[in-house]
Amino acid sequence: MSDGARIPVNIEVNPREEQPAFTGRLSAMLSEILQALEALHENGEQHEIDLLTLPLSEPEKEKLTEILGQGEVDITINTLGLSTIRETAVSGVWWLNHFNNEKTLLAEHIVIACEPPLVSVGRDEVGADISVFQQQLSKLQMSEHVQ
Amino acid sequence: MKEDNKLIEILAQQGVSRRGFMKFCAGLATLMALPPAMIPKIASALEQAVRPSVIWLSFQECTGCTESLTRSHSPSLESLIFDAISLDYHHTLQAASGDAAEEARHHAMKEFAGKYLLIVDGSIPLANPGYSTIAGISNLDMLVETAKDAAAIVAVGTCATYGGLPKAKPNPTGAVSVSDIIKDKPIINVPGCPPIPTVITGVLAHFLTFGKIPALDSAGRPLSFYGDSIHDRCYRRPFYDRGKFAKTFDDEGARKGWCLYELGCKGPTTHNACATTKWNAGTSFPIQSGHPCIGCSEPGFWDAGSFYKALSTPIGDVSGAAATAIGAGIAAGAAMGMANRAKKQKAVDSHQKLTVDDLKK
């Protein structure tokens, strides 16, 4: 054991009861979500809020989770690490997390949309995969013909 | 490096799908501190962007800035960004040395004249060119020669941006910043000792994406990262507003996580993204770890007096000032900020040295 290990150290880091519970940022964010929902309802306009750039306190984050609740849909996407999209209990409000391969959180968004834009498939992608699919089908048919 | 390599093609070659590309763009938006509404514009810009050549010069520095960058906490995104640039010269990271290394620099300068991005860390000694040389070339000569055909310059770290530690009084090497020498090129200052790695990458990402420099403040810093003061975004700010301050590093206030203003915190006069981006995979930043901000991203911070006393430990009664701030709101807070800046300038002018007594305070 080194000498340093014998030094008594007692670190108390920000006891939870002393954390400022509500800074006023949560109600501002909820107002933004409400405004975005109205815009989505009226003219289909989508909106996203970046949670990582908003320093919500832990109690505020918990309250946000509680207010938005849990919906029926959970989606995971595996590309450049995991992404999760969770439907909240509020129709049109989705909670999106992007992680990297090290499982570090890269981005955390509240998405206000009828469906998360990341999920749908582009027609050009469908077109590209049709040719791949055709090749596989042809290959299978040829092997069946030989047999 | 093929000049016509488009970023989207490079990403596609690595098997990045459309969803992966959109995720990459979302990550870039966060890196660049841009709102999510910009993600489609980032995607659109990246589809047209061409892989840029980057030359990185290191002068009077400690390699802390390179260490910071190479220890960025989001490896997949970082590696994609690095794959998306062509780092043609970086004497710490490159395999080539001696004549071969200098040849690589000259080749990039010639082939991509007017298009390459020049990154500089470290200050430049003017008192005697022999204080710092690379391959027998003085820092001044190498900077002037390489800057001549650069599209833009990114000064990384407080040494390159404002002179940093080498420029601290009495400045024995006659150290100056990049912007003290180069006057005819766009320069982005990314100060910090070291800068936050994701801020460095975010600035690179902005140039990659939009091919131009971001909006800057009066000190040449990107507004997206340096637009707010540490104090503005600090989670301990509510304690400041309530007049609750730690008086020493081991009193009740310190243990309860109260505001560190009276312990010399430079948060009110320091502009950086530490309070939101944080360090070590978003784990913490100095104030969260119980230490006041030392103001390392501000010009002349080494000469601004003691980290613990001179700059922002008030001459008068802080509690009284804070109480005024509570009553008068932002206006009083701004007035206190102005008072702090005045004190900072006074401290810079008088060059108060850190003493053992300061540390024991």
mmCIF file with all atom_site columns, C-alpha atoms in Angstrom, chain B residues 38-195:
data_model
loop_
_atom_site.group_PDB
_atom_site.id
_atom_site.type_symbol
_atom_site.label_atom_id
_atom_site.label_alt_id
_atom_site.label_comp_id
_atom_site.label_asym_id
_atom_site.label_entity_id
_atom_site.label_seq_id
_atom_site.pdbx_PDB_ins_code
_atom_site.Cartn_x
_atom_site.Cartn_y
_atom_site.Cartn_z
_atom_site.occupancy
_atom_site.B_iso_or_equiv
_atom_site.pdbx_formal_charge
_atom_site.auth_seq_id
_atom_site.auth_comp_id
_atom_site.auth_asym_id
_atom_site.auth_atom_id
_atom_site.pdbx_PDB_model_num
ATOM 1   C CA . MET B 1 38  ? -30.501 22.124 -38.355 1.00 0.00 ? 38  MET B CA 1
ATOM 2   C CA . ILE B 1 39  ? -30.084 18.347 -38.839 1.00 0.00 ? 39  ILE B CA 1
ATOM 3   C CA . PRO B 1 40  ? -31.689 18.243 -42.335 1.00 0.00 ? 40  PRO B CA 1
ATOM 4   C CA . LYS B 1 41  ? -29.540 21.224 -43.389 1.00 0.00 ? 41  LYS B CA 1
ATOM 5   C CA . ILE B 1 42  ? -26.412 19.493 -42.074 1.00 0.00 ? 42  ILE B CA 1
ATOM 6   C CA . ALA B 1 43  ? -27.373 16.355 -44.016 1.00 0.00 ? 43  ALA B CA 1
ATOM 7   C CA . SER B 1 44  ? -27.968 18.377 -47.163 1.00 0.00 ? 44  SER B CA 1
ATOM 8   C CA . ALA B 1 45  ? -24.635 20.212 -46.806 1.00 0.00 ? 45  ALA B CA 1
ATOM 9   C CA . LEU B 1 46  ? -22.672 17.005 -46.103 1.00 0.00 ? 46  LEU B CA 1
ATOM 10  C CA . GLU B 1 47  ? -24.064 15.377 -49.240 1.00 0.00 ? 47  GLU B CA 1
ATOM 11  C CA . GLN B 1 48  ? -22.213 18.045 -51.227 1.00 0.00 ? 48  GLN B CA 1
ATOM 12  C CA . ALA B 1 49  ? -19.156 18.460 -48.978 1.00 0.00 ? 49  ALA B CA 1
ATOM 13  C CA . VAL B 1 50  ? -15.697 17.471 -50.162 1.00 0.00 ? 50  VAL B CA 1
ATOM 14  C CA . ARG B 1 51  ? -13.092 15.891 -47.871 1.00 0.00 ? 51  ARG B CA 1
ATOM 15  C CA . PRO B 1 52  ? -10.776 18.682 -46.730 1.00 0.00 ? 52  PRO B CA 1
ATOM 16  C CA . SER B 1 53  ? -7.028  18.567 -46.210 1.00 0.00 ? 53  SER B CA 1
ATOM 17  C CA . VAL B 1 54  ? -5.874  19.554 -42.724 1.00 0.00 ? 54  VAL B CA 1
ATOM 18  C CA . ILE B 1 55  ? -2.396  20.656 -41.659 1.00 0.00 ? 55  ILE B CA 1
ATOM 19  C CA . TRP B 1 56  ? -1.814  20.787 -37.893 1.00 0.00 ? 56  TRP B CA 1
ATOM 20  C CA . LEU B 1 57  ? 1.145   22.791 -36.571 1.00 0.00 ? 57  LEU B CA 1
ATOM 21  C CA . SER B 1 58  ? 2.311   22.579 -32.948 1.00 0.00 ? 58  SER B CA 1
ATOM 22  C CA . PHE B 1 59  ? 4.493   25.363 -31.573 1.00 0.00 ? 59  PHE B CA 1
ATOM 23  C CA . GLN B 1 60  ? 5.176   26.394 -27.936 1.00 0.00 ? 60  GLN B CA 1
ATOM 24  C CA . GLU B 1 61  ? 2.734   23.954 -26.349 1.00 0.00 ? 61  GLU B CA 1
ATOM 25  C CA . CYS B 1 62  ? 2.492   21.006 -23.973 1.00 0.00 ? 62  CYS B CA 1
ATOM 26  C CA . THR B 1 63  ? 0.594   18.637 -26.347 1.00 0.00 ? 63  THR B CA 1
ATOM 27  C CA . GLY B 1 64  ? -2.356  18.870 -23.960 1.00 0.00 ? 64  GLY B CA 1
ATOM 28  C CA . CYS B 1 65  ? -4.611  20.083 -26.789 1.00 0.00 ? 65  CYS B CA 1
ATOM 29  C CA . THR B 1 66  ? -3.777  17.064 -28.957 1.00 0.00 ? 66  THR B CA 1
ATOM 30  C CA . GLU B 1 67  ? -4.205  14.825 -25.895 1.00 0.00 ? 67  GLU B CA 1
ATOM 31  C CA . SER B 1 68  ? -7.603  16.374 -25.305 1.00 0.00 ? 68  SER B CA 1
ATOM 32  C CA . LEU B 1 69  ? -8.708  15.807 -28.887 1.00 0.00 ? 69  LEU B CA 1
ATOM 33  C CA . THR B 1 70  ? -7.458  12.247 -29.183 1.00 0.00 ? 70  THR B CA 1
ATOM 34  C CA . ARG B 1 71  ? -9.216  11.328 -25.946 1.00 0.00 ? 71  ARG B CA 1
ATOM 35  C CA . SER B 1 72  ? -12.592 12.517 -27.169 1.00 0.00 ? 72  SER B CA 1
ATOM 36  C CA . HIS B 1 73  ? -15.346 10.483 -25.591 1.00 0.00 ? 73  HIS B CA 1
ATOM 37  C CA . SER B 1 74  ? -17.464 9.524  -28.580 1.00 0.00 ? 74  SER B CA 1
ATOM 38  C CA . PRO B 1 75  ? -15.130 7.272  -30.565 1.00 0.00 ? 75  PRO B CA 1
ATOM 39  C CA . SER B 1 76  ? -17.459 6.209  -33.355 1.00 0.00 ? 76  SER B CA 1
ATOM 40  C CA . LEU B 1 77  ? -18.466 9.748  -34.208 1.00 0.00 ? 77  LEU B CA 1
ATOM 41  C CA . GLU B 1 78  ? -14.940 11.079 -33.727 1.00 0.00 ? 78  GLU B CA 1
ATOM 42  C CA . SER B 1 79  ? -13.429 8.397  -35.888 1.00 0.00 ? 79  SER B CA 1
ATOM 43  C CA . LEU B 1 80  ? -15.932 9.161  -38.607 1.00 0.00 ? 80  LEU B CA 1
ATOM 44  C CA . ILE B 1 81  ? -15.026 12.828 -38.452 1.00 0.00 ? 81  ILE B CA 1
ATOM 45  C CA . PHE B 1 82  ? -11.360 11.962 -38.625 1.00 0.00 ? 82  PHE B CA 1
ATOM 46  C CA . ASP B 1 83  ? -12.020 9.634  -41.508 1.00 0.00 ? 83  ASP B CA 1
ATOM 47  C CA . ALA B 1 84  ? -13.816 12.525 -43.141 1.00 0.00 ? 84  ALA B CA 1
ATOM 48  C CA . ILE B 1 85  ? -10.761 14.790 -43.068 1.00 0.00 ? 85  ILE B CA 1
ATOM 49  C CA . SER B 1 86  ? -7.328  14.190 -44.487 1.00 0.00 ? 86  SER B CA 1
ATOM 50  C CA . LEU B 1 87  ? -4.857  14.966 -41.696 1.00 0.00 ? 87  LEU B CA 1
ATOM 51  C CA . ASP B 1 88  ? -1.855  15.530 -43.929 1.00 0.00 ? 88  ASP B CA 1
ATOM 52  C CA . TYR B 1 89  ? 0.546   16.864 -41.289 1.00 0.00 ? 89  TYR B CA 1
ATOM 53  C CA . HIS B 1 90  ? 0.630   16.576 -37.499 1.00 0.00 ? 90  HIS B CA 1
ATOM 54  C CA . HIS B 1 91  ? 4.136   16.034 -36.205 1.00 0.00 ? 91  HIS B CA 1
ATOM 55  C CA . THR B 1 92  ? 2.970   14.287 -33.008 1.00 0.00 ? 92  THR B CA 1
ATOM 56  C CA . LEU B 1 93  ? 0.552   11.860 -34.652 1.00 0.00 ? 93  LEU B CA 1
ATOM 57  C CA . GLN B 1 94  ? 2.073   11.229 -38.083 1.00 0.00 ? 94  GLN B CA 1
ATOM 58  C CA . ALA B 1 95  ? 4.323   8.270  -38.783 1.00 0.00 ? 95  ALA B CA 1
ATOM 59  C CA . ALA B 1 96  ? 6.634   10.210 -41.102 1.00 0.00 ? 96  ALA B CA 1
ATOM 60  C CA . SER B 1 97  ? 9.495   12.240 -39.644 1.00 0.00 ? 97  SER B CA 1
ATOM 61  C CA . GLY B 1 98  ? 12.258  14.583 -40.787 1.00 0.00 ? 98  GLY B CA 1
ATOM 62  C CA . ASP B 1 99  ? 12.338  15.432 -44.494 1.00 0.00 ? 99  ASP B CA 1
ATOM 63  C CA . ALA B 1 100 ? 9.453   13.066 -45.273 1.00 0.00 ? 100 ALA B CA 1
ATOM 64  C CA . ALA B 1 101 ? 7.205   14.888 -42.814 1.00 0.00 ? 101 ALA B CA 1
ATOM 65  C CA . GLU B 1 102 ? 8.085   18.307 -44.205 1.00 0.00 ? 102 GLU B CA 1
ATOM 66  C CA . GLU B 1 103 ? 7.558   16.971 -47.712 1.00 0.00 ? 103 GLU B CA 1
ATOM 67  C CA . ALA B 1 104 ? 4.032   15.903 -46.709 1.00 0.00 ? 104 ALA B CA 1
ATOM 68  C CA . ARG B 1 105 ? 3.303   19.429 -45.508 1.00 0.00 ? 105 ARG B CA 1
ATOM 69  C CA . HIS B 1 106 ? 4.649   21.035 -48.674 1.00 0.00 ? 106 HIS B CA 1
ATOM 70  C CA . HIS B 1 107 ? 2.772   18.556 -50.850 1.00 0.00 ? 107 HIS B CA 1
ATOM 71  C CA . ALA B 1 108 ? -0.548  19.323 -49.098 1.00 0.00 ? 108 ALA B CA 1
ATOM 72  C CA . MET B 1 109 ? 0.116   23.074 -49.291 1.00 0.00 ? 109 MET B CA 1
ATOM 73  C CA . LYS B 1 110 ? 0.776   22.860 -53.020 1.00 0.00 ? 110 LYS B CA 1
ATOM 74  C CA . GLU B 1 111 ? -1.981  20.427 -54.007 1.00 0.00 ? 111 GLU B CA 1
ATOM 75  C CA . PHE B 1 112 ? -4.721  22.029 -51.923 1.00 0.00 ? 112 PHE B CA 1
ATOM 76  C CA . ALA B 1 113 ? -3.612  25.659 -52.076 1.00 0.00 ? 113 ALA B CA 1
ATOM 77  C CA . GLY B 1 114 ? -6.435  27.916 -50.939 1.00 0.00 ? 114 GLY B CA 1
ATOM 78  C CA . LYS B 1 115 ? -8.511  24.958 -49.707 1.00 0.00 ? 115 LYS B CA 1
ATOM 79  C CA . TYR B 1 116 ? -6.746  23.358 -46.759 1.00 0.00 ? 116 TYR B CA 1
ATOM 80  C CA . LEU B 1 117 ? -7.574  23.994 -43.122 1.00 0.00 ? 117 LEU B CA 1
ATOM 81  C CA . LEU B 1 118 ? -4.660  25.000 -40.888 1.00 0.00 ? 118 LEU B CA 1
ATOM 82  C CA . ILE B 1 119 ? -4.870  24.081 -37.199 1.00 0.00 ? 119 ILE B CA 1
ATOM 83  C CA . VAL B 1 120 ? -2.342  25.565 -34.803 1.00 0.00 ? 120 VAL B CA 1
ATOM 84  C CA . ASP B 1 121 ? -1.714  24.816 -31.161 1.00 0.00 ? 121 ASP B CA 1
ATOM 85  C CA . GLY B 1 122 ? 0.933   26.604 -29.121 1.00 0.00 ? 122 GLY B CA 1
ATOM 86  C CA . SER B 1 123 ? 2.155   30.182 -29.098 1.00 0.00 ? 123 SER B CA 1
ATOM 87  C CA . ILE B 1 124 ? 4.851   31.634 -31.352 1.00 0.00 ? 124 ILE B CA 1
ATOM 88  C CA . PRO B 1 125 ? 8.085   33.007 -29.823 1.00 0.00 ? 125 PRO B CA 1
ATOM 89  C CA . LEU B 1 126 ? 9.274   36.270 -31.345 1.00 0.00 ? 126 LEU B CA 1
ATOM 90  C CA . ALA B 1 127 ? 12.104  37.145 -28.921 1.00 0.00 ? 127 ALA B CA 1
ATOM 91  C CA . ASN B 1 128 ? 14.427  34.564 -30.449 1.00 0.00 ? 128 ASN B CA 1
ATOM 92  C CA . PRO B 1 129 ? 13.427  32.127 -33.209 1.00 0.00 ? 129 PRO B CA 1
ATOM 93  C CA . GLY B 1 130 ? 15.679  29.503 -31.627 1.00 0.00 ? 130 GLY B CA 1
ATOM 94  C CA . TYR B 1 131 ? 13.320  29.094 -28.669 1.00 0.00 ? 131 TYR B CA 1
ATOM 95  C CA . SER B 1 132 ? 11.125  26.782 -30.719 1.00 0.00 ? 132 SER B CA 1
ATOM 96  C CA . THR B 1 133 ? 11.873  25.232 -34.106 1.00 0.00 ? 133 THR B CA 1
ATOM 97  C CA . ILE B 1 134 ? 10.613  22.302 -36.175 1.00 0.00 ? 134 ILE B CA 1
ATOM 98  C CA . ALA B 1 135 ? 13.005  20.719 -38.680 1.00 0.00 ? 135 ALA B CA 1
ATOM 99  C CA . GLY B 1 136 ? 15.231  23.771 -38.225 1.00 0.00 ? 136 GLY B CA 1
ATOM 100 C CA . ILE B 1 137 ? 12.427  26.118 -39.217 1.00 0.00 ? 137 ILE B CA 1
ATOM 101 C CA . SER B 1 138 ? 11.327  28.797 -36.765 1.00 0.00 ? 138 SER B CA 1
ATOM 102 C CA . ASN B 1 139 ? 7.707   28.706 -35.612 1.00 0.00 ? 139 ASN B CA 1
ATOM 103 C CA . LEU B 1 140 ? 7.162   32.148 -37.105 1.00 0.00 ? 140 LEU B CA 1
ATOM 104 C CA . ASP B 1 141 ? 8.449   31.163 -40.547 1.00 0.00 ? 141 ASP B CA 1
ATOM 105 C CA . MET B 1 142 ? 6.489   27.914 -40.579 1.00 0.00 ? 142 MET B CA 1
ATOM 106 C CA . LEU B 1 143 ? 3.262   29.657 -39.552 1.00 0.00 ? 143 LEU B CA 1
ATOM 107 C CA . VAL B 1 144 ? 3.584   32.437 -42.124 1.00 0.00 ? 144 VAL B CA 1
ATOM 108 C CA . GLU B 1 145 ? 4.509   29.993 -44.884 1.00 0.00 ? 145 GLU B CA 1
ATOM 109 C CA . THR B 1 146 ? 1.678   27.549 -44.110 1.00 0.00 ? 146 THR B CA 1
ATOM 110 C CA . ALA B 1 147 ? -0.971  30.197 -43.446 1.00 0.00 ? 147 ALA B CA 1
ATOM 111 C CA . LYS B 1 148 ? -0.344  31.856 -46.819 1.00 0.00 ? 148 LYS B CA 1
ATOM 112 C CA . ASP B 1 149 ? -2.543  29.456 -48.839 1.00 0.00 ? 149 ASP B CA 1
ATOM 113 C CA . ALA B 1 150 ? -4.842  28.186 -46.071 1.00 0.00 ? 150 ALA B CA 1
ATOM 114 C CA . ALA B 1 151 ? -8.610  28.561 -46.469 1.00 0.00 ? 151 ALA B CA 1
ATOM 115 C CA . ALA B 1 152 ? -8.946  29.262 -42.750 1.00 0.00 ? 152 ALA B CA 1
ATOM 116 C CA . ILE B 1 153 ? -7.036  28.824 -39.508 1.00 0.00 ? 153 ILE B CA 1
ATOM 117 C CA . VAL B 1 154 ? -8.212  27.207 -36.286 1.00 0.00 ? 154 VAL B CA 1
ATOM 118 C CA . ALA B 1 155 ? -6.149  28.315 -33.277 1.00 0.00 ? 155 ALA B CA 1
ATOM 119 C CA . VAL B 1 156 ? -6.584  25.536 -30.717 1.00 0.00 ? 156 VAL B CA 1
ATOM 120 C CA . GLY B 1 157 ? -5.880  26.109 -27.029 1.00 0.00 ? 157 GLY B CA 1
ATOM 121 C CA . THR B 1 158 ? -5.228  29.259 -25.065 1.00 0.00 ? 158 THR B CA 1
ATOM 122 C CA . CYS B 1 159 ? -1.554  29.396 -26.161 1.00 0.00 ? 159 CYS B CA 1
ATOM 123 C CA . ALA B 1 160 ? -2.408  29.628 -29.869 1.00 0.00 ? 160 ALA B CA 1
ATOM 124 C CA . THR B 1 161 ? -5.441  31.846 -29.322 1.00 0.00 ? 161 THR B CA 1
ATOM 125 C CA . TYR B 1 162 ? -4.125  34.365 -26.797 1.00 0.00 ? 162 TYR B CA 1
ATOM 126 C CA . GLY B 1 163 ? -0.496  33.431 -26.029 1.00 0.00 ? 163 GLY B CA 1
ATOM 127 C CA . GLY B 1 164 ? -1.377  31.302 -22.988 1.00 0.00 ? 164 GLY B CA 1
ATOM 128 C CA . LEU B 1 165 ? 1.163   30.243 -20.388 1.00 0.00 ? 165 LEU B CA 1
ATOM 129 C CA . PRO B 1 166 ? 4.231   31.116 -22.519 1.00 0.00 ? 166 PRO B CA 1
ATOM 130 C CA . LYS B 1 167 ? 2.936   34.685 -22.780 1.00 0.00 ? 167 LYS B CA 1
ATOM 131 C CA . ALA B 1 168 ? 2.388   35.041 -19.010 1.00 0.00 ? 168 ALA B CA 1
ATOM 132 C CA . LYS B 1 169 ? 4.501   37.789 -17.516 1.00 0.00 ? 169 LYS B CA 1
ATOM 133 C CA . PRO B 1 170 ? 7.418   38.202 -17.889 1.00 0.00 ? 170 PRO B CA 1
ATOM 134 C CA . ASN B 1 171 ? 6.949   36.350 -21.220 1.00 0.00 ? 171 ASN B CA 1
ATOM 135 C CA . PRO B 1 172 ? 10.596  35.307 -21.649 1.00 0.00 ? 172 PRO B CA 1
ATOM 136 C CA . THR B 1 173 ? 10.183  34.009 -25.198 1.00 0.00 ? 173 THR B CA 1
ATOM 137 C CA . GLY B 1 174 ? 8.205   36.966 -26.497 1.00 0.00 ? 174 GLY B CA 1
ATOM 138 C CA . ALA B 1 175 ? 5.277   34.615 -27.114 1.00 0.00 ? 175 ALA B CA 1
ATOM 139 C CA . VAL B 1 176 ? 2.357   35.834 -29.215 1.00 0.00 ? 176 VAL B CA 1
ATOM 140 C CA . SER B 1 177 ? -0.844  34.292 -30.541 1.00 0.00 ? 177 SER B CA 1
ATOM 141 C CA . VAL B 1 178 ? -1.660  33.268 -34.111 1.00 0.00 ? 178 VAL B CA 1
ATOM 142 C CA . SER B 1 179 ? -3.905  36.297 -34.594 1.00 0.00 ? 179 SER B CA 1
ATOM 143 C CA . ASP B 1 180 ? -1.059  38.593 -33.500 1.00 0.00 ? 180 ASP B CA 1
ATOM 144 C CA . ILE B 1 181 ? 0.819   37.481 -36.631 1.00 0.00 ? 181 ILE B CA 1
ATOM 145 C CA . ILE B 1 182 ? -1.723  36.466 -39.262 1.00 0.00 ? 182 ILE B CA 1
ATOM 146 C CA . LYS B 1 183 ? -4.013  39.307 -40.228 1.00 0.00 ? 183 LYS B CA 1
ATOM 147 C CA . ASP B 1 184 ? -5.336  38.325 -43.648 1.00 0.00 ? 184 ASP B CA 1
ATOM 148 C CA . LYS B 1 185 ? -7.017  34.966 -42.976 1.00 0.00 ? 185 LYS B CA 1
ATOM 149 C CA . PRO B 1 186 ? -10.191 33.960 -41.165 1.00 0.00 ? 186 PRO B CA 1
ATOM 150 C CA . ILE B 1 187 ? -9.138  32.667 -37.732 1.00 0.00 ? 187 ILE B CA 1
ATOM 151 C CA . ILE B 1 188 ? -11.332 30.650 -35.375 1.00 0.00 ? 188 ILE B CA 1
ATOM 152 C CA . ASN B 1 189 ? -10.142 30.796 -31.779 1.00 0.00 ? 189 ASN B CA 1
ATOM 153 C CA . VAL B 1 190 ? -10.856 27.657 -29.735 1.00 0.00 ? 190 VAL B CA 1
ATOM 154 C CA . PRO B 1 191 ? -9.356  28.585 -26.352 1.00 0.00 ? 191 PRO B CA 1
ATOM 155 C CA . GLY B 1 192 ? -9.108  26.486 -23.220 1.00 0.00 ? 192 GLY B CA 1
ATOM 156 C CA . CYS B 1 193 ? -6.284  24.861 -21.352 1.00 0.00 ? 193 CYS B CA 1
ATOM 157 C CA . PRO B 1 194 ? -6.995  22.497 -22.957 1.00 0.00 ? 194 PRO B CA 1
ATOM 158 C CA . PRO B 1 195 ? -10.167 23.119 -24.942 1.00 0.00 ? 195 PRO B CA 1
#
